[in-house]
């Protein structure tokens, strides 16, 4: 079991089919899990759980949620029976309740019924196929601004030293309306926005990334914020000493799969 400080991940999860297809993305996630090794628990912030307020899963055995349609039967049959971690859910609630200079006290609702959506399990079934690591999901508060999401995430920093891997799952370019399922060549505007985000990450310009609606091209790249916001939960946990590494750096039509590792694997 790994005991050193945990890295933080932002993973571009893309299509749910990446969970069952033996493609480059699935293979990269499997290799990433092998590099990191077993961890005490995982906290996932997924694009696919939005709530008015902050919620955390507290089920001891969270169900697998198939929150999509139109895909093959094999995908709907896929289960990810990882255990939950009610004690970790309470720990997260306690951390967020503590006021800080950047954020006041955040009330957390512990949800005993919510399961793991595909933003979590499609990646984790490759990283930890044995489903032997407890998983907790943290929701995205629909009432919070970019800086407020960032401030919420900063309160979770201590978890990195408690054996907890934090996985943010989304896509910082995600426009399904303009996505061409028959031609995956990257659209010029999507490539440009992907490059802009990568440059801001390399420069450590978290303020610009939090004010994402003001970034040139944001209206096309981020028509809704759900897939972008998990990025803020990853970068909020970066320290000045943490290296930042890109992987899966690619754009498929109007979706960026580009992903990052913060810290040492």
mmCIF file of C-alpha atoms in Angstrom:
data_model
loop_
_atom_site.group_PDB
_atom_site.id
_atom_site.type_symbol
_atom_site.label_atom_id
_atom_site.label_comp_id
_atom_site.label_asym_id
_atom_site.label_seq_id
_atom_site.Cartn_x
_atom_site.Cartn_y
_atom_site.Cartn_z
ATOM 1 C CA UNK A 1 0.000 0.000 0.000
ATOM 2 C CA UNK A 2 1.418 3.357 -1.040
ATOM 3 C CA UNK A 3 2.194 5.648 1.915
ATOM 4 C CA UNK A 4 3.907 8.654 0.299
ATOM 5 C CA UNK A 5 2.020 11.783 -0.733
ATOM 6 C CA UNK A 6 -0.581 10.947 -3.354
ATOM 7 C CA UNK A 7 -0.568 12.518 -6.788
ATOM 8 C CA UNK A 8 -3.704 14.240 -8.062
ATOM 9 C CA UNK A 9 -5.223 13.351 -11.417
ATOM 10 C CA UNK A 10 -7.374 15.077 -13.979
ATOM 11 C CA UNK A 11 -8.456 12.499 -16.529
ATOM 12 C CA UNK A 12 -10.227 13.247 -19.792
ATOM 13 C CA UNK A 13 -12.682 10.356 -19.729
ATOM 14 C CA UNK A 14 -14.439 10.850 -23.076
ATOM 15 C CA UNK A 15 -16.785 8.125 -24.292
ATOM 16 C CA UNK A 16 -18.092 5.530 -21.823
ATOM 17 C CA UNK A 17 -16.898 2.935 -24.339
ATOM 18 C CA UNK A 18 -13.354 3.599 -23.126
ATOM 19 C CA UNK A 19 -14.323 1.465 -20.136
ATOM 20 C CA UNK A 20 -14.586 -1.725 -22.187
ATOM 21 C CA UNK A 21 -12.571 -1.075 -25.340
ATOM 22 C CA UNK A 22 -8.913 -2.067 -25.382
ATOM 23 C CA UNK A 23 -7.806 1.289 -26.803
ATOM 24 C CA UNK A 24 -4.994 3.731 -26.049
ATOM 25 C CA UNK A 25 -6.990 5.551 -23.354
ATOM 26 C CA UNK A 26 -7.936 2.379 -21.498
ATOM 27 C CA UNK A 27 -4.357 1.130 -21.675
ATOM 28 C CA UNK A 28 -2.996 4.436 -20.365
ATOM 29 C CA UNK A 29 -5.354 4.326 -17.373
ATOM 30 C CA UNK A 30 -4.343 0.745 -16.625
ATOM 31 C CA UNK A 31 -0.659 1.738 -16.745
ATOM 32 C CA UNK A 32 -1.364 4.728 -14.504
ATOM 33 C CA UNK A 33 -2.977 2.533 -11.857
ATOM 34 C CA UNK A 34 0.034 0.220 -11.960
ATOM 35 C CA UNK A 35 2.419 3.185 -11.523
ATOM 36 C CA UNK A 36 0.549 4.622 -8.558
ATOM 37 C CA UNK A 37 -0.103 1.265 -6.923
ATOM 38 C CA UNK A 38 -2.736 0.458 -4.331
ATOM 39 C CA UNK A 39 -4.008 3.402 -2.299
ATOM 40 C CA UNK A 40 -6.143 3.603 0.837
ATOM 41 C CA UNK A 41 -9.092 5.196 -0.946
ATOM 42 C CA UNK A 42 -10.109 7.333 -3.910
ATOM 43 C CA UNK A 43 -12.129 10.534 -3.987
ATOM 44 C CA UNK A 44 -13.583 11.182 -7.421
ATOM 45 C CA UNK A 45 -14.998 14.462 -8.685
ATOM 46 C CA UNK A 46 -16.913 13.652 -11.858
ATOM 47 C CA UNK A 47 -18.547 15.821 -14.490
ATOM 48 C CA UNK A 48 -21.620 13.625 -14.173
ATOM 49 C CA UNK A 49 -22.772 14.493 -10.675
ATOM 50 C CA UNK A 50 -24.137 18.019 -10.241
ATOM 51 C CA UNK A 51 -26.198 19.039 -7.234
ATOM 52 C CA UNK A 52 -27.474 22.254 -5.617
ATOM 53 C CA UNK A 53 -24.996 22.212 -2.768
ATOM 54 C CA UNK A 54 -22.197 19.762 -2.030
ATOM 55 C CA UNK A 55 -22.908 16.049 -1.660
ATOM 56 C CA UNK A 56 -20.691 13.076 -0.910
ATOM 57 C CA UNK A 57 -21.510 9.414 -1.402
ATOM 58 C CA UNK A 58 -21.688 7.562 1.905
ATOM 59 C CA UNK A 59 -22.943 4.127 0.829
ATOM 60 C CA UNK A 60 -20.914 1.154 1.979
ATOM 61 C CA UNK A 61 -21.505 -0.524 -1.381
ATOM 62 C CA UNK A 62 -22.275 2.141 -4.004
ATOM 63 C CA UNK A 63 -24.085 0.804 -7.089
ATOM 64 C CA UNK A 64 -22.749 1.220 -10.614
ATOM 65 C CA UNK A 65 -24.723 3.930 -12.424
ATOM 66 C CA UNK A 66 -25.175 3.573 -16.188
ATOM 67 C CA UNK A 67 -25.945 7.216 -16.875
ATOM 68 C CA UNK A 68 -26.033 7.100 -20.680
ATOM 69 C CA UNK A 69 -28.035 5.579 -23.508
ATOM 70 C CA UNK A 70 -27.539 4.242 -27.026
ATOM 71 C CA UNK A 71 -24.478 2.135 -26.226
ATOM 72 C CA UNK A 72 -23.963 -1.640 -26.582
ATOM 73 C CA UNK A 73 -25.462 -4.064 -24.075
ATOM 74 C CA UNK A 74 -21.975 -5.029 -22.894
ATOM 75 C CA UNK A 75 -21.442 -1.536 -21.493
ATOM 76 C CA UNK A 76 -24.699 -1.641 -19.518
ATOM 77 C CA UNK A 77 -23.721 -5.026 -18.142
ATOM 78 C CA UNK A 78 -20.404 -3.725 -16.845
ATOM 79 C CA UNK A 79 -20.350 -3.413 -13.066
ATOM 80 C CA UNK A 80 -17.743 -1.813 -10.823
ATOM 81 C CA UNK A 81 -18.423 -3.163 -7.309
ATOM 82 C CA UNK A 82 -15.844 -1.098 -5.424
ATOM 83 C CA UNK A 83 -16.688 -0.565 -1.761
ATOM 84 C CA UNK A 84 -17.630 2.830 -0.461
ATOM 85 C CA UNK A 85 -16.028 4.576 2.511
ATOM 86 C CA UNK A 86 -18.556 6.204 4.869
ATOM 87 C CA UNK A 87 -15.787 7.192 7.269
ATOM 88 C CA UNK A 88 -13.956 9.033 4.486
ATOM 89 C CA UNK A 89 -17.215 10.710 3.467
ATOM 90 C CA UNK A 90 -17.535 12.017 7.028
ATOM 91 C CA UNK A 91 -13.890 13.132 6.973
ATOM 92 C CA UNK A 92 -14.572 15.125 3.785
ATOM 93 C CA UNK A 93 -17.646 16.664 5.410
ATOM 94 C CA UNK A 94 -15.564 17.714 8.412
ATOM 95 C CA UNK A 95 -12.819 19.202 6.231
ATOM 96 C CA UNK A 96 -15.275 21.227 4.161
ATOM 97 C CA UNK A 97 -17.108 22.446 7.245
ATOM 98 C CA UNK A 98 -13.935 24.126 8.546
ATOM 99 C CA UNK A 99 -13.844 27.808 7.495
ATOM 100 C CA UNK A 100 -10.701 29.091 5.778
ATOM 101 C CA UNK A 101 -9.576 32.577 4.668
ATOM 102 C CA UNK A 102 -10.600 31.712 1.101
ATOM 103 C CA UNK A 103 -13.888 29.956 1.853
ATOM 104 C CA UNK A 104 -16.448 29.859 4.605
ATOM 105 C CA UNK A 105 -17.915 26.723 6.086
ATOM 106 C CA UNK A 106 -19.370 24.370 3.457
ATOM 107 C CA UNK A 107 -22.244 22.153 4.510
ATOM 108 C CA UNK A 108 -22.082 18.671 2.995
ATOM 109 C CA UNK A 109 -24.988 16.290 2.514
ATOM 110 C CA UNK A 110 -23.955 12.647 2.926
ATOM 111 C CA UNK A 111 -25.863 10.665 0.300
ATOM 112 C CA UNK A 112 -26.327 6.995 1.313
ATOM 113 C CA UNK A 113 -28.002 6.007 -1.968
ATOM 114 C CA UNK A 114 -25.931 7.573 -4.722
ATOM 115 C CA UNK A 115 -23.629 5.249 -6.683
ATOM 116 C CA UNK A 116 -20.638 5.706 -8.960
ATOM 117 C CA UNK A 117 -21.333 7.302 -12.345
ATOM 118 C CA UNK A 118 -19.394 6.543 -15.505
ATOM 119 C CA UNK A 119 -17.107 9.543 -15.017
ATOM 120 C CA UNK A 120 -15.713 7.558 -12.101
ATOM 121 C CA UNK A 121 -16.036 3.877 -12.932
ATOM 122 C CA UNK A 122 -15.128 4.049 -16.638
ATOM 123 C CA UNK A 123 -11.642 5.212 -15.599
ATOM 124 C CA UNK A 124 -11.331 3.206 -12.390
ATOM 125 C CA UNK A 125 -12.243 -0.118 -13.983
ATOM 126 C CA UNK A 126 -9.026 0.252 -15.984
ATOM 127 C CA UNK A 127 -6.890 1.704 -13.182
ATOM 128 C CA UNK A 128 -8.040 -0.720 -10.496
ATOM 129 C CA UNK A 129 -9.843 -3.576 -12.270
ATOM 130 C CA UNK A 130 -10.133 -5.643 -9.091
ATOM 131 C CA UNK A 131 -12.431 -2.932 -7.647
ATOM 132 C CA UNK A 132 -10.582 -3.387 -4.359
ATOM 133 C CA UNK A 133 -10.053 0.289 -3.470
ATOM 134 C CA UNK A 134 -12.849 2.164 -1.644
ATOM 135 C CA UNK A 135 -14.319 5.014 -3.705
ATOM 136 C CA UNK A 136 -16.179 8.138 -2.633
ATOM 137 C CA UNK A 137 -17.653 10.677 -5.037
ATOM 138 C CA UNK A 138 -17.910 14.417 -4.400
ATOM 139 C CA UNK A 139 -20.548 16.339 -6.341
ATOM 140 C CA UNK A 140 -20.212 19.615 -8.239
ATOM 141 C CA UNK A 141 -22.229 22.402 -6.602
ATOM 142 C CA UNK A 142 -24.265 24.042 -9.382
ATOM 143 C CA UNK A 143 -24.475 27.238 -7.336
ATOM 144 C CA UNK A 144 -20.698 27.722 -7.027
ATOM 145 C CA UNK A 145 -18.467 29.887 -9.205
ATOM 146 C CA UNK A 146 -15.108 28.766 -10.562
ATOM 147 C CA UNK A 147 -13.155 30.365 -7.694
ATOM 148 C CA UNK A 148 -15.591 28.843 -5.192
ATOM 149 C CA UNK A 149 -15.062 25.343 -6.613
ATOM 150 C CA UNK A 150 -11.313 25.949 -6.348
ATOM 151 C CA UNK A 151 -11.660 27.064 -2.717
ATOM 152 C CA UNK A 152 -13.740 23.994 -1.840
ATOM 153 C CA UNK A 153 -11.108 21.723 -3.350
ATOM 154 C CA UNK A 154 -8.237 23.367 -1.457
ATOM 155 C CA UNK A 155 -9.787 22.165 1.801
ATOM 156 C CA UNK A 156 -9.151 18.581 0.706
ATOM 157 C CA UNK A 157 -5.369 19.002 0.422
ATOM 158 C CA UNK A 158 -4.598 17.092 3.603
ATOM 159 C CA UNK A 159 -6.128 13.933 2.108
ATOM 160 C CA UNK A 160 -3.078 13.598 -0.152
ATOM 161 C CA UNK A 161 -1.024 12.755 2.930
ATOM 162 C CA UNK A 162 -3.637 10.313 4.226
ATOM 163 C CA UNK A 163 -3.310 7.742 1.446
ATOM 164 C CA UNK A 164 -6.188 9.153 -0.596
ATOM 165 C CA UNK A 165 -5.949 9.529 -4.365
ATOM 166 C CA UNK A 166 -8.020 12.381 -5.772
ATOM 167 C CA UNK A 167 -9.311 11.781 -9.289
ATOM 168 C CA UNK A 168 -10.996 14.578 -11.220
ATOM 169 C CA UNK A 169 -12.794 13.275 -14.298
ATOM 170 C CA UNK A 170 -14.108 15.414 -17.153
ATOM 171 C CA UNK A 171 -12.897 17.005 -20.398
ATOM 172 C CA UNK A 172 -11.754 20.606 -20.608
ATOM 173 C CA UNK A 173 -13.021 20.791 -24.171
ATOM 174 C CA UNK A 174 -16.429 19.126 -24.416
ATOM 175 C CA UNK A 175 -19.006 20.115 -27.021
ATOM 176 C CA UNK A 176 -21.206 17.182 -28.026
ATOM 177 C CA UNK A 177 -23.358 19.388 -30.248
ATOM 178 C CA UNK A 178 -20.364 20.045 -32.513
ATOM 179 C CA UNK A 179 -18.803 16.601 -32.082
ATOM 180 C CA UNK A 180 -18.560 14.585 -35.300
ATOM 181 C CA UNK A 181 -18.908 10.883 -34.509
ATOM 182 C CA UNK A 182 -17.873 9.978 -38.073
ATOM 183 C CA UNK A 183 -14.779 12.181 -38.285
ATOM 184 C CA UNK A 184 -12.576 12.412 -35.202
ATOM 185 C CA UNK A 185 -10.058 14.804 -36.714
ATOM 186 C CA UNK A 186 -9.613 17.661 -34.207
ATOM 187 C CA UNK A 187 -11.505 20.856 -34.954
ATOM 188 C CA UNK A 188 -9.252 23.911 -35.118
ATOM 189 C CA UNK A 189 -11.020 25.827 -32.357
ATOM 190 C CA UNK A 190 -10.919 22.770 -30.051
ATOM 191 C CA UNK A 191 -7.185 22.324 -30.614
ATOM 192 C CA UNK A 192 -6.607 26.013 -29.932
ATOM 193 C CA UNK A 193 -8.544 25.915 -26.662
ATOM 194 C CA UNK A 194 -6.776 22.740 -25.560
ATOM 195 C CA UNK A 195 -3.430 24.453 -26.196
ATOM 196 C CA UNK A 196 -4.580 27.530 -24.262
ATOM 197 C CA UNK A 197 -5.499 25.466 -21.201
ATOM 198 C CA UNK A 198 -2.237 23.537 -21.382
ATOM 199 C CA UNK A 199 -0.253 26.791 -21.496
ATOM 200 C CA UNK A 200 -2.127 28.188 -18.482
ATOM 201 C CA UNK A 201 -1.402 24.965 -16.600
ATOM 202 C CA UNK A 202 2.286 25.137 -17.471
ATOM 203 C CA UNK A 203 2.399 28.754 -16.298
ATOM 204 C CA UNK A 204 0.492 27.983 -13.107
ATOM 205 C CA UNK A 205 -2.148 30.571 -13.996
ATOM 206 C CA UNK A 206 -4.886 29.165 -11.814
ATOM 207 C CA UNK A 207 -6.745 32.477 -11.678
ATOM 208 C CA UNK A 208 -7.279 32.423 -15.437
ATOM 209 C CA UNK A 209 -8.382 28.802 -15.319
ATOM 210 C CA UNK A 210 -10.893 29.594 -12.565
ATOM 211 C CA UNK A 211 -12.297 32.461 -14.645
ATOM 212 C CA UNK A 212 -12.769 30.020 -17.516
ATOM 213 C CA UNK A 213 -15.756 31.801 -19.069
ATOM 214 C CA UNK A 214 -13.424 34.670 -19.949
ATOM 215 C CA UNK A 215 -10.959 32.495 -21.857
ATOM 216 C CA UNK A 216 -11.023 33.083 -25.632
ATOM 217 C CA UNK A 217 -13.130 30.391 -27.266
ATOM 218 C CA UNK A 218 -14.777 29.274 -24.025
ATOM 219 C CA UNK A 219 -18.309 29.542 -25.402
ATOM 220 C CA UNK A 220 -17.534 26.778 -27.917
ATOM 221 C CA UNK A 221 -15.205 24.677 -25.791
ATOM 222 C CA UNK A 222 -17.260 24.888 -22.574
ATOM 223 C CA UNK A 223 -20.917 25.305 -23.579
ATOM 224 C CA UNK A 224 -21.782 23.941 -20.110
ATOM 225 C CA UNK A 225 -19.277 23.910 -17.238
ATOM 226 C CA UNK A 226 -19.830 20.369 -15.962
ATOM 227 C CA UNK A 227 -16.940 18.703 -17.795
ATOM 228 C CA UNK A 228 -14.525 21.578 -17.183
ATOM 229 C CA UNK A 229 -15.074 22.118 -13.448
ATOM 230 C CA UNK A 230 -13.341 18.914 -12.265
ATOM 231 C CA UNK A 231 -10.081 20.437 -13.549
ATOM 232 C CA UNK A 232 -10.332 23.092 -10.830
ATOM 233 C CA UNK A 233 -10.471 20.383 -8.152
ATOM 234 C CA UNK A 234 -7.176 18.989 -9.431
ATOM 235 C CA UNK A 235 -5.212 22.213 -9.800
ATOM 236 C CA UNK A 236 -6.419 23.549 -6.447
ATOM 237 C CA UNK A 237 -4.376 20.771 -4.811
ATOM 238 C CA UNK A 238 -1.131 21.551 -6.626
ATOM 239 C CA UNK A 239 1.736 22.782 -4.445
ATOM 240 C CA UNK A 240 4.718 24.788 -5.763
ATOM 241 C CA UNK A 241 6.825 21.630 -5.468
ATOM 242 C CA UNK A 242 4.492 19.452 -7.526
ATOM 243 C CA UNK A 243 5.515 18.652 -11.091
ATOM 244 C CA UNK A 244 2.754 18.630 -13.688
ATOM 245 C CA UNK A 245 2.764 15.983 -16.407
ATOM 246 C CA UNK A 246 0.469 15.705 -19.407
ATOM 247 C CA UNK A 247 -0.734 12.431 -20.861
ATOM 248 C CA UNK A 248 -3.312 11.379 -23.452
ATOM 249 C CA UNK A 249 -2.705 14.779 -25.044
ATOM 250 C CA UNK A 250 -5.152 14.643 -27.923
ATOM 251 C CA UNK A 251 -8.336 16.186 -29.268
ATOM 252 C CA UNK A 252 -11.047 14.043 -30.863
ATOM 253 C CA UNK A 253 -13.267 16.308 -32.955
ATOM 254 C CA UNK A 254 -14.754 18.603 -30.270
ATOM 255 C CA UNK A 255 -13.555 16.764 -27.150
ATOM 256 C CA UNK A 256 -10.121 17.101 -25.537
ATOM 257 C CA UNK A 257 -8.838 13.932 -23.923
ATOM 258 C CA UNK A 258 -5.759 15.708 -22.552
ATOM 259 C CA UNK A 259 -5.080 14.667 -18.965
ATOM 260 C CA UNK A 260 -2.665 15.649 -16.199
ATOM 261 C CA UNK A 261 -0.800 14.165 -13.263
ATOM 262 C CA UNK A 262 0.032 16.554 -10.439
ATOM 263 C CA UNK A 263 2.805 15.351 -8.172
ATOM 264 C CA UNK A 264 4.876 12.182 -8.257
ATOM 265 C CA UNK A 265 3.485 8.803 -9.242
#
